[in-house]
Amino acid sequence: MQKRVSCLMTALVLFVTMSVHAAAAESSHNIVVNGQELTTTTVTKVINQNTYVSYWPVVSAMFPDATISWENGQSVVRANGLTMCVQVGAKYIVVNGRYLYVPNGVQLVSESVLLPAQVLAKALGAIVGWDGVRECAVFQSSGTPLASGDSYYYSDSVYWLSRIIYAESGNQPLEGKIAVGNVILNRVADSRFPNTITGVIFQPGQFTPAQSGSLNRTPNTESVIAAKLCLDGANTAGNSLYFVNPSVSPNSWASRNCTCVATIGAHAFFA
């Protein structure tokens, strides 16, 4: 697990190496890919301070061999070193078996499918920044495709994280499932708690499903996806270390001693 946390932090550092400027409103600013300004029409839109861009022109510029098809209600892009599934409205995309979080969902604007520029950059093994002079997003390929899910996710991490997510929040929205996973991983990274996922889950007196046996139930699909999203950096609970259901525990230790970071579905999250 320590190795995975280290890899995750390295990926996050690369992911935010260049910030994307929050340009205002929807526009048709062009995009620069590997030093060349795209000649195709693109759409740029800011949603909750995230710059969205038309994803296909960027993909086709960075991967000239890319093809796109419509399969099972989503677009599927294939190229050498890249398989990318994008569904309008979904809160994530799947790239080489990796699950990348899209908090505001995949957007459809003016018949163009838009993704957050930073998410798209990570998906393509690139970095992205903003050229204030030309007012456009600038993508630069790293030359290394996104590592596959088979090589990136440790199977035991997905196994245990998805089970605690399902046991604690199987009936909650995706954001709530991710938040429960965040609490587990935040504890792993905190010296006050065990430094492995299983150590955190089975720490005495912490998580009821570990004692009751409900942890052994097979998780639903969204709980597995939430676990992978967490392992790929998705975060809806900030630095929370605790969560409670206020209707069940209205006077919990966490609510009395910690700061509430978020309330998602039936759970309140505390740091």
PDB file of C-alpha atoms in Angstrom:
ATOM      1  CA  MET A   1       0.000   0.000   0.000  1.00  0.00           C
ATOM      2  CA  GLN A   2       2.913   2.359   0.768  1.00  0.00           C
ATOM      3  CA  LYS A   3       4.153   1.940  -2.784  1.00  0.00           C
ATOM      4  CA  ARG A   4       0.699   2.707  -4.179  1.00  0.00           C
ATOM      5  CA  VAL A   5       0.401   5.889  -2.052  1.00  0.00           C
ATOM      6  CA  SER A   6       3.804   6.982  -3.341  1.00  0.00           C
ATOM      7  CA  CYS A   7       2.774   6.307  -6.938  1.00  0.00           C
ATOM      8  CA  LEU A   8      -0.482   8.160  -6.382  1.00  0.00           C
ATOM      9  CA  MET A   9       1.323  11.216  -5.029  1.00  0.00           C
ATOM     10  CA  THR A  10       3.741  11.174  -7.977  1.00  0.00           C
ATOM     11  CA  ALA A  11       0.812  11.052 -10.401  1.00  0.00           C
ATOM     12  CA  LEU A  12      -0.908  13.908  -8.610  1.00  0.00           C
ATOM     13  CA  VAL A  13       2.233  16.062  -8.758  1.00  0.00           C
ATOM     14  CA  LEU A  14       2.414  15.529 -12.525  1.00  0.00           C
ATOM     15  CA  PHE A  15      -1.318  16.145 -12.801  1.00  0.00           C
ATOM     16  CA  VAL A  16      -1.088  19.639 -11.292  1.00  0.00           C
ATOM     17  CA  THR A  17       2.318  20.658 -12.633  1.00  0.00           C
ATOM     18  CA  MET A  18       0.722  23.324 -14.819  1.00  0.00           C
ATOM     19  CA  SER A  19      -2.508  25.002 -13.735  1.00  0.00           C
ATOM     20  CA  VAL A  20      -5.291  25.744 -16.176  1.00  0.00           C
ATOM     21  CA  HIS A  21      -6.473  29.349 -16.322  1.00  0.00           C
ATOM     22  CA  ALA A  22     -10.155  29.816 -15.519  1.00  0.00           C
ATOM     23  CA  ALA A  23     -11.251  31.564 -18.692  1.00  0.00           C
ATOM     24  CA  ALA A  24     -14.741  33.012 -18.515  1.00  0.00           C
ATOM     25  CA  ALA A  25     -17.884  31.541 -20.053  1.00  0.00           C
ATOM     26  CA  GLU A  26     -18.242  29.393 -23.144  1.00  0.00           C
ATOM     27  CA  SER A  27     -15.985  30.347 -26.041  1.00  0.00           C
ATOM     28  CA  SER A  28     -14.392  29.012 -29.207  1.00  0.00           C
ATOM     29  CA  HIS A  29     -10.749  29.616 -28.231  1.00  0.00           C
ATOM     30  CA  ASN A  30      -8.384  27.333 -30.078  1.00  0.00           C
ATOM     31  CA  ILE A  31      -6.195  24.783 -28.352  1.00  0.00           C
ATOM     32  CA  VAL A  32      -2.459  24.181 -28.741  1.00  0.00           C
ATOM     33  CA  VAL A  33      -1.203  20.587 -28.786  1.00  0.00           C
ATOM     34  CA  ASN A  34       2.544  19.878 -28.815  1.00  0.00           C
ATOM     35  CA  GLY A  35       3.245  23.385 -30.081  1.00  0.00           C
ATOM     36  CA  GLN A  36       0.678  23.373 -32.890  1.00  0.00           C
ATOM     37  CA  GLU A  37      -2.557  25.331 -32.732  1.00  0.00           C
ATOM     38  CA  LEU A  38      -5.514  23.202 -33.728  1.00  0.00           C
ATOM     39  CA  THR A  39      -7.298  24.283 -36.874  1.00  0.00           C
ATOM     40  CA  THR A  40     -10.536  22.486 -36.050  1.00  0.00           C
ATOM     41  CA  THR A  41     -13.279  24.305 -34.178  1.00  0.00           C
ATOM     42  CA  THR A  42     -13.138  23.674 -30.445  1.00  0.00           C
ATOM     43  CA  VAL A  43     -15.275  24.733 -27.508  1.00  0.00           C
ATOM     44  CA  THR A  44     -13.954  25.991 -24.188  1.00  0.00           C
ATOM     45  CA  LYS A  45     -16.155  26.383 -21.133  1.00  0.00           C
ATOM     46  CA  VAL A  46     -15.540  26.983 -17.429  1.00  0.00           C
ATOM     47  CA  ILE A  47     -17.681  25.014 -14.982  1.00  0.00           C
ATOM     48  CA  ASN A  48     -17.079  25.522 -11.258  1.00  0.00           C
ATOM     49  CA  GLN A  49     -13.588  26.884 -11.957  1.00  0.00           C
ATOM     50  CA  ASN A  50     -12.678  23.903 -14.143  1.00  0.00           C
ATOM     51  CA  THR A  51     -11.788  24.623 -17.756  1.00  0.00           C
ATOM     52  CA  TYR A  52     -13.519  22.174 -20.100  1.00  0.00           C
ATOM     53  CA  VAL A  53     -12.349  21.643 -23.681  1.00  0.00           C
ATOM     54  CA  SER A  54     -13.481  19.614 -26.697  1.00  0.00           C
ATOM     55  CA  TYR A  55     -11.724  16.311 -26.145  1.00  0.00           C
ATOM     56  CA  TRP A  56     -11.689  14.656 -29.589  1.00  0.00           C
ATOM     57  CA  PRO A  57      -9.626  17.336 -31.406  1.00  0.00           C
ATOM     58  CA  VAL A  58      -6.974  17.069 -28.671  1.00  0.00           C
ATOM     59  CA  VAL A  59      -6.944  13.268 -28.812  1.00  0.00           C
ATOM     60  CA  SER A  60      -6.705  13.133 -32.598  1.00  0.00           C
ATOM     61  CA  ALA A  61      -3.885  15.715 -32.608  1.00  0.00           C
ATOM     62  CA  MET A  62      -1.892  13.832 -29.985  1.00  0.00           C
ATOM     63  CA  PHE A  63      -2.707  10.373 -31.384  1.00  0.00           C
ATOM     64  CA  PRO A  64      -2.944  10.647 -35.213  1.00  0.00           C
ATOM     65  CA  ASP A  65      -3.829   6.946 -35.455  1.00  0.00           C
ATOM     66  CA  ALA A  66      -6.835   7.315 -33.143  1.00  0.00           C
ATOM     67  CA  THR A  67     -10.248   6.041 -34.188  1.00  0.00           C
ATOM     68  CA  ILE A  68     -13.567   6.724 -32.509  1.00  0.00           C
ATOM     69  CA  SER A  69     -16.727   4.631 -32.443  1.00  0.00           C
ATOM     70  CA  TRP A  70     -20.073   4.567 -30.651  1.00  0.00           C
ATOM     71  CA  GLU A  71     -20.502   1.482 -28.470  1.00  0.00           C
ATOM     72  CA  ASN A  72     -23.061   0.739 -25.741  1.00  0.00           C
ATOM     73  CA  GLY A  73     -24.083   4.350 -25.301  1.00  0.00           C
ATOM     74  CA  GLN A  74     -20.600   5.805 -25.126  1.00  0.00           C
ATOM     75  CA  SER A  75     -17.818   6.898 -27.439  1.00  0.00           C
ATOM     76  CA  VAL A  76     -14.766   4.663 -27.487  1.00  0.00           C
ATOM     77  CA  VAL A  77     -11.404   5.950 -28.673  1.00  0.00           C
ATOM     78  CA  ARG A  78      -8.668   3.539 -29.663  1.00  0.00           C
ATOM     79  CA  ALA A  79      -5.079   4.280 -30.581  1.00  0.00           C
ATOM     80  CA  ASN A  80      -1.644   2.814 -29.962  1.00  0.00           C
ATOM     81  CA  GLY A  81      -1.336   2.848 -26.173  1.00  0.00           C
ATOM     82  CA  LEU A  82      -4.799   4.315 -25.616  1.00  0.00           C
ATOM     83  CA  THR A  83      -8.310   2.982 -25.055  1.00  0.00           C
ATOM     84  CA  MET A  84     -10.657   5.672 -23.783  1.00  0.00           C
ATOM     85  CA  CYS A  85     -14.383   5.405 -22.986  1.00  0.00           C
ATOM     86  CA  VAL A  86     -16.385   8.620 -22.626  1.00  0.00           C
ATOM     87  CA  GLN A  87     -20.092   8.860 -21.810  1.00  0.00           C
ATOM     88  CA  VAL A  88     -21.914  12.200 -21.765  1.00  0.00           C
ATOM     89  CA  GLY A  89     -23.182  12.953 -18.261  1.00  0.00           C
ATOM     90  CA  ALA A  90     -20.970  10.382 -16.544  1.00  0.00           C
ATOM     91  CA  LYS A  91     -18.905  11.396 -13.513  1.00  0.00           C
ATOM     92  CA  TYR A  92     -15.825   9.564 -14.744  1.00  0.00           C
ATOM     93  CA  ILE A  93     -14.070   8.361 -17.862  1.00  0.00           C
ATOM     94  CA  VAL A  94     -12.257   5.057 -18.299  1.00  0.00           C
ATOM     95  CA  VAL A  95      -8.781   5.178 -19.817  1.00  0.00           C
ATOM     96  CA  ASN A  96      -6.681   2.038 -20.251  1.00  0.00           C
ATOM     97  CA  GLY A  97      -8.761   0.463 -17.494  1.00  0.00           C
ATOM     98  CA  ARG A  98      -8.173   3.446 -15.170  1.00  0.00           C
ATOM     99  CA  TYR A  99     -11.077   5.442 -13.689  1.00  0.00           C
ATOM    100  CA  LEU A 100     -10.624   9.223 -13.770  1.00  0.00           C
ATOM    101  CA  TYR A 101     -13.101  11.394 -11.865  1.00  0.00           C
ATOM    102  CA  VAL A 102     -15.083  14.147 -13.614  1.00  0.00           C
ATOM    103  CA  PRO A 103     -16.894  15.919 -10.730  1.00  0.00           C
ATOM    104  CA  ASN A 104     -19.188  18.024 -12.926  1.00  0.00           C
ATOM    105  CA  GLY A 105     -19.745  15.253 -15.433  1.00  0.00           C
ATOM    106  CA  VAL A 106     -18.819  14.855 -19.084  1.00  0.00           C
ATOM    107  CA  GLN A 107     -20.452  17.786 -20.919  1.00  0.00           C
ATOM    108  CA  LEU A 108     -22.112  18.141 -24.319  1.00  0.00           C
ATOM    109  CA  VAL A 109     -21.970  21.728 -25.615  1.00  0.00           C
ATOM    110  CA  SER A 110     -22.727  22.820 -29.186  1.00  0.00           C
ATOM    111  CA  GLU A 111     -22.558  19.183 -30.354  1.00  0.00           C
ATOM    112  CA  SER A 112     -19.049  18.897 -28.906  1.00  0.00           C
ATOM    113  CA  VAL A 113     -18.157  16.555 -26.020  1.00  0.00           C
ATOM    114  CA  LEU A 114     -16.141  18.372 -23.362  1.00  0.00           C
ATOM    115  CA  LEU A 115     -13.825  17.142 -20.608  1.00  0.00           C
ATOM    116  CA  PRO A 116     -11.928  19.081 -17.934  1.00  0.00           C
ATOM    117  CA  ALA A 117      -8.558  19.979 -19.434  1.00  0.00           C
ATOM    118  CA  GLN A 118      -6.599  18.514 -16.521  1.00  0.00           C
ATOM    119  CA  VAL A 119      -8.510  15.227 -16.618  1.00  0.00           C
ATOM    120  CA  LEU A 120      -7.966  14.998 -20.371  1.00  0.00           C
ATOM    121  CA  ALA A 121      -4.262  15.710 -19.942  1.00  0.00           C
ATOM    122  CA  LYS A 122      -3.885  12.939 -17.381  1.00  0.00           C
ATOM    123  CA  ALA A 123      -5.815  10.548 -19.631  1.00  0.00           C
ATOM    124  CA  LEU A 124      -3.455  11.258 -22.526  1.00  0.00           C
ATOM    125  CA  GLY A 125      -0.227  11.163 -20.534  1.00  0.00           C
ATOM    126  CA  ALA A 126       0.272  14.908 -20.948  1.00  0.00           C
ATOM    127  CA  ILE A 127       0.469  18.150 -18.992  1.00  0.00           C
ATOM    128  CA  VAL A 128      -1.665  21.209 -19.632  1.00  0.00           C
ATOM    129  CA  GLY A 129      -1.341  24.928 -18.969  1.00  0.00           C
ATOM    130  CA  TRP A 130      -2.919  28.195 -20.053  1.00  0.00           C
ATOM    131  CA  ASP A 131      -1.395  30.659 -22.539  1.00  0.00           C
ATOM    132  CA  GLY A 132      -2.628  34.041 -21.310  1.00  0.00           C
ATOM    133  CA  VAL A 133      -1.461  35.851 -24.441  1.00  0.00           C
ATOM    134  CA  ARG A 134      -3.302  33.657 -26.916  1.00  0.00           C
ATOM    135  CA  GLU A 135      -5.983  32.763 -24.336  1.00  0.00           C
ATOM    136  CA  CYS A 136      -5.907  29.049 -25.033  1.00  0.00           C
ATOM    137  CA  ALA A 137      -5.176  25.760 -23.324  1.00  0.00           C
ATOM    138  CA  VAL A 138      -1.765  24.303 -24.155  1.00  0.00           C
ATOM    139  CA  PHE A 139      -1.275  20.528 -24.048  1.00  0.00           C
ATOM    140  CA  GLN A 140       2.173  18.929 -24.118  1.00  0.00           C
ATOM    141  CA  SER A 141       2.573  15.169 -24.410  1.00  0.00           C
ATOM    142  CA  SER A 142       4.951  13.437 -22.012  1.00  0.00           C
ATOM    143  CA  GLY A 143       5.470  10.619 -24.499  1.00  0.00           C
ATOM    144  CA  THR A 144       4.299   8.046 -21.960  1.00  0.00           C
ATOM    145  CA  PRO A 145       0.735   6.683 -22.155  1.00  0.00           C
ATOM    146  CA  LEU A 146      -1.302   6.391 -18.970  1.00  0.00           C
ATOM    147  CA  ALA A 147      -0.346   3.167 -17.193  1.00  0.00           C
ATOM    148  CA  SER A 148      -2.999   0.480 -17.413  1.00  0.00           C
ATOM    149  CA  GLY A 149      -5.376  -0.335 -14.599  1.00  0.00           C
ATOM    150  CA  ASP A 150      -3.923  -3.851 -14.391  1.00  0.00           C
ATOM    151  CA  SER A 151      -0.482  -2.434 -13.595  1.00  0.00           C
ATOM    152  CA  TYR A 152      -1.598   0.578 -11.549  1.00  0.00           C
ATOM    153  CA  TYR A 153      -4.209  -0.815  -9.142  1.00  0.00           C
ATOM    154  CA  TYR A 154      -3.148  -3.363  -6.542  1.00  0.00           C
ATOM    155  CA  SER A 155      -5.825  -6.037  -6.524  1.00  0.00           C
ATOM    156  CA  ASP A 156      -5.879  -6.305  -2.723  1.00  0.00           C
ATOM    157  CA  SER A 157      -6.302  -2.524  -2.403  1.00  0.00           C
ATOM    158  CA  VAL A 158      -9.314  -2.583  -4.728  1.00  0.00           C
ATOM    159  CA  TYR A 159     -10.664  -5.700  -2.986  1.00  0.00           C
ATOM    160  CA  TRP A 160     -10.685  -4.262   0.544  1.00  0.00           C
ATOM    161  CA  LEU A 161     -11.417  -0.647  -0.306  1.00  0.00           C
ATOM    162  CA  SER A 162     -14.436  -1.579  -2.436  1.00  0.00           C
ATOM    163  CA  ARG A 163     -15.770  -3.795   0.334  1.00  0.00           C
ATOM    164  CA  ILE A 164     -15.607  -1.179   3.066  1.00  0.00           C
ATOM    165  CA  ILE A 165     -17.122   1.368   0.671  1.00  0.00           C
ATOM    166  CA  TYR A 166     -19.987  -0.994  -0.111  1.00  0.00           C
ATOM    167  CA  ALA A 167     -20.534  -2.008   3.511  1.00  0.00           C
ATOM    168  CA  GLU A 168     -20.595   1.598   4.739  1.00  0.00           C
ATOM    169  CA  SER A 169     -22.166   3.434   1.783  1.00  0.00           C
ATOM    170  CA  GLY A 170     -23.470   0.955  -0.763  1.00  0.00           C
ATOM    171  CA  ASN A 171     -26.785   2.827  -0.974  1.00  0.00           C
ATOM    172  CA  GLN A 172     -25.194   6.277  -1.180  1.00  0.00           C
ATOM    173  CA  PRO A 173     -24.434   8.378  -4.298  1.00  0.00           C
ATOM    174  CA  LEU A 174     -21.101   7.958  -6.045  1.00  0.00           C
ATOM    175  CA  GLU A 175     -19.733  11.082  -4.317  1.00  0.00           C
ATOM    176  CA  GLY A 176     -20.577   9.539  -0.948  1.00  0.00           C
ATOM    177  CA  LYS A 177     -18.888   6.267  -1.837  1.00  0.00           C
ATOM    178  CA  ILE A 178     -15.760   8.146  -2.894  1.00  0.00           C
ATOM    179  CA  ALA A 179     -15.818  10.108   0.367  1.00  0.00           C
ATOM    180  CA  VAL A 180     -15.812   6.910   2.438  1.00  0.00           C
ATOM    181  CA  GLY A 181     -12.845   5.685   0.416  1.00  0.00           C
ATOM    182  CA  ASN A 182     -11.135   9.027   1.028  1.00  0.00           C
ATOM    183  CA  VAL A 183     -11.461   8.559   4.784  1.00  0.00           C
ATOM    184  CA  ILE A 184      -9.755   5.166   4.554  1.00  0.00           C
ATOM    185  CA  LEU A 185      -6.892   6.452   2.400  1.00  0.00           C
ATOM    186  CA  ASN A 186      -6.517   9.612   4.511  1.00  0.00           C
ATOM    187  CA  ARG A 187      -6.040   7.398   7.546  1.00  0.00           C
ATOM    188  CA  VAL A 188      -3.481   5.260   5.719  1.00  0.00           C
ATOM    189  CA  ALA A 189      -1.486   8.445   5.048  1.00  0.00           C
ATOM    190  CA  ASP A 190      -1.850   9.711   8.644  1.00  0.00           C
ATOM    191  CA  SER A 191       0.759   8.552  11.170  1.00  0.00           C
ATOM    192  CA  ARG A 192      -1.913   8.278  13.872  1.00  0.00           C
ATOM    193  CA  PHE A 193      -3.507   5.324  12.072  1.00  0.00           C
ATOM    194  CA  PRO A 194      -2.250   2.041  10.563  1.00  0.00           C
ATOM    195  CA  ASN A 195      -0.409   2.518   7.276  1.00  0.00           C
ATOM    196  CA  THR A 196      -2.288  -0.062   5.205  1.00  0.00           C
ATOM    197  CA  ILE A 197      -5.878  -0.278   3.986  1.00  0.00           C
ATOM    198  CA  THR A 198      -6.501  -3.546   5.825  1.00  0.00           C
ATOM    199  CA  GLY A 199      -4.849  -2.177   8.955  1.00  0.00           C
ATOM    200  CA  VAL A 200      -7.170   0.835   8.921  1.00  0.00           C
ATOM    201  CA  ILE A 201     -10.301  -1.201   8.198  1.00  0.00           C
ATOM    202  CA  PHE A 202      -9.628  -3.794  10.887  1.00  0.00           C
ATOM    203  CA  GLN A 203      -8.328  -1.405  13.539  1.00  0.00           C
ATOM    204  CA  PRO A 204     -10.290  -2.351  16.682  1.00  0.00           C
ATOM    205  CA  GLY A 205     -13.334  -0.245  17.472  1.00  0.00           C
ATOM    206  CA  GLN A 206     -13.351   1.714  14.214  1.00  0.00           C
ATOM    207  CA  PHE A 207     -15.555   0.225  11.475  1.00  0.00           C
ATOM    208  CA  THR A 208     -18.603  -1.839  12.396  1.00  0.00           C
ATOM    209  CA  PRO A 209     -18.644  -3.933   9.141  1.00  0.00           C
ATOM    210  CA  ALA A 210     -15.206  -5.316  10.025  1.00  0.00           C
ATOM    211  CA  GLN A 211     -16.669  -6.722  13.241  1.00  0.00           C
ATOM    212  CA  SER A 212     -20.145  -7.701  12.011  1.00  0.00           C
ATOM    213  CA  GLY A 213     -19.058  -9.625   8.934  1.00  0.00           C
ATOM    214  CA  SER A 214     -20.923  -7.421   6.452  1.00  0.00           C
ATOM    215  CA  LEU A 215     -17.508  -6.549   5.027  1.00  0.00           C
ATOM    216  CA  ASN A 216     -17.551  -9.960   3.343  1.00  0.00           C
ATOM    217  CA  ARG A 217     -20.463  -9.089   1.053  1.00  0.00           C
ATOM    218  CA  THR A 218     -19.590  -8.782  -2.634  1.00  0.00           C
ATOM    219  CA  PRO A 219     -19.532  -5.064  -3.486  1.00  0.00           C
ATOM    220  CA  ASN A 220     -21.738  -3.641  -6.212  1.00  0.00           C
ATOM    221  CA  THR A 221     -20.202  -2.298  -9.409  1.00  0.00           C
ATOM    222  CA  GLU A 222     -20.302   1.358  -8.359  1.00  0.00           C
ATOM    223  CA  SER A 223     -18.466   0.578  -5.108  1.00  0.00           C
ATOM    224  CA  VAL A 224     -15.649  -1.051  -7.086  1.00  0.00           C
ATOM    225  CA  ILE A 225     -15.566   1.954  -9.420  1.00  0.00           C
ATOM    226  CA  ALA A 226     -15.507   4.308  -6.421  1.00  0.00           C
ATOM    227  CA  ALA A 227     -12.530   2.421  -4.985  1.00  0.00           C
ATOM    228  CA  LYS A 228     -10.609   2.778  -8.251  1.00  0.00           C
ATOM    229  CA  LEU A 229     -11.558   6.456  -8.515  1.00  0.00           C
ATOM    230  CA  CYS A 230     -10.174   7.012  -5.006  1.00  0.00           C
ATOM    231  CA  LEU A 231      -6.948   5.195  -5.842  1.00  0.00           C
ATOM    232  CA  ASP A 232      -6.653   7.455  -8.893  1.00  0.00           C
ATOM    233  CA  GLY A 233      -6.980  10.611  -6.794  1.00  0.00           C
ATOM    234  CA  ALA A 234     -10.720  11.382  -6.717  1.00  0.00           C
ATOM    235  CA  ASN A 235     -11.597  13.271  -3.542  1.00  0.00           C
ATOM    236  CA  THR A 236     -14.963  14.496  -2.304  1.00  0.00           C
ATOM    237  CA  ALA A 237     -14.196  14.584   1.429  1.00  0.00           C
ATOM    238  CA  GLY A 238     -11.006  16.616   1.602  1.00  0.00           C
ATOM    239  CA  ASN A 239      -8.808  15.593   4.539  1.00  0.00           C
ATOM    240  CA  SER A 240     -11.610  13.899   6.488  1.00  0.00           C
ATOM    241  CA  LEU A 241     -10.660  11.128   8.886  1.00  0.00           C
ATOM    242  CA  TYR A 242     -14.129  10.298  10.219  1.00  0.00           C
ATOM    243  CA  PHE A 243     -17.697   9.961   8.975  1.00  0.00           C
ATOM    244  CA  VAL A 244     -20.987   9.390  10.768  1.00  0.00           C
ATOM    245  CA  ASN A 245     -24.667   9.191   9.985  1.00  0.00           C
ATOM    246  CA  PRO A 246     -26.055  12.112  12.026  1.00  0.00           C
ATOM    247  CA  SER A 247     -29.522  10.568  12.158  1.00  0.00           C
ATOM    248  CA  VAL A 248     -28.065   7.446  13.783  1.00  0.00           C
ATOM    249  CA  SER A 249     -25.359   9.148  15.891  1.00  0.00           C
ATOM    250  CA  PRO A 250     -26.471  12.761  16.442  1.00  0.00           C
ATOM    251  CA  ASN A 251     -23.968  13.336  19.258  1.00  0.00           C
ATOM    252  CA  SER A 252     -20.951  11.449  17.938  1.00  0.00           C
ATOM    253  CA  TRP A 253     -17.384  12.013  19.116  1.00  0.00           C
ATOM    254  CA  ALA A 254     -16.458  13.319  15.640  1.00  0.00           C
ATOM    255  CA  SER A 255     -19.272  15.875  15.567  1.00  0.00           C
ATOM    256  CA  ARG A 256     -18.242  17.160  18.999  1.00  0.00           C
ATOM    257  CA  ASN A 257     -14.490  17.251  18.451  1.00  0.00           C
ATOM    258  CA  CYS A 258     -13.832  17.697  14.740  1.00  0.00           C
ATOM    259  CA  THR A 259     -14.637  20.076  11.902  1.00  0.00           C
ATOM    260  CA  CYS A 260     -17.342  19.075   9.452  1.00  0.00           C
ATOM    261  CA  VAL A 261     -15.834  19.073   5.952  1.00  0.00           C
ATOM    262  CA  ALA A 262     -18.820  17.873   3.934  1.00  0.00           C
ATOM    263  CA  THR A 263     -22.241  16.290   4.134  1.00  0.00           C
ATOM    264  CA  ILE A 264     -22.906  13.852   1.315  1.00  0.00           C
ATOM    265  CA  GLY A 265     -26.051  11.777   1.262  1.00  0.00           C
ATOM    266  CA  ALA A 266     -26.642  10.295   4.697  1.00  0.00           C
ATOM    267  CA  HIS A 267     -23.107  10.880   5.971  1.00  0.00           C
ATOM    268  CA  ALA A 268     -21.268  13.829   7.493  1.00  0.00           C
ATOM    269  CA  PHE A 269     -17.478  13.857   7.084  1.00  0.00           C
ATOM    270  CA  PHE A 270     -15.098  15.302   9.669  1.00  0.00           C
ATOM    271  CA  ALA A 271     -11.435  16.248   9.830  1.00  0.00           C
TER     272      ALA A 271
END
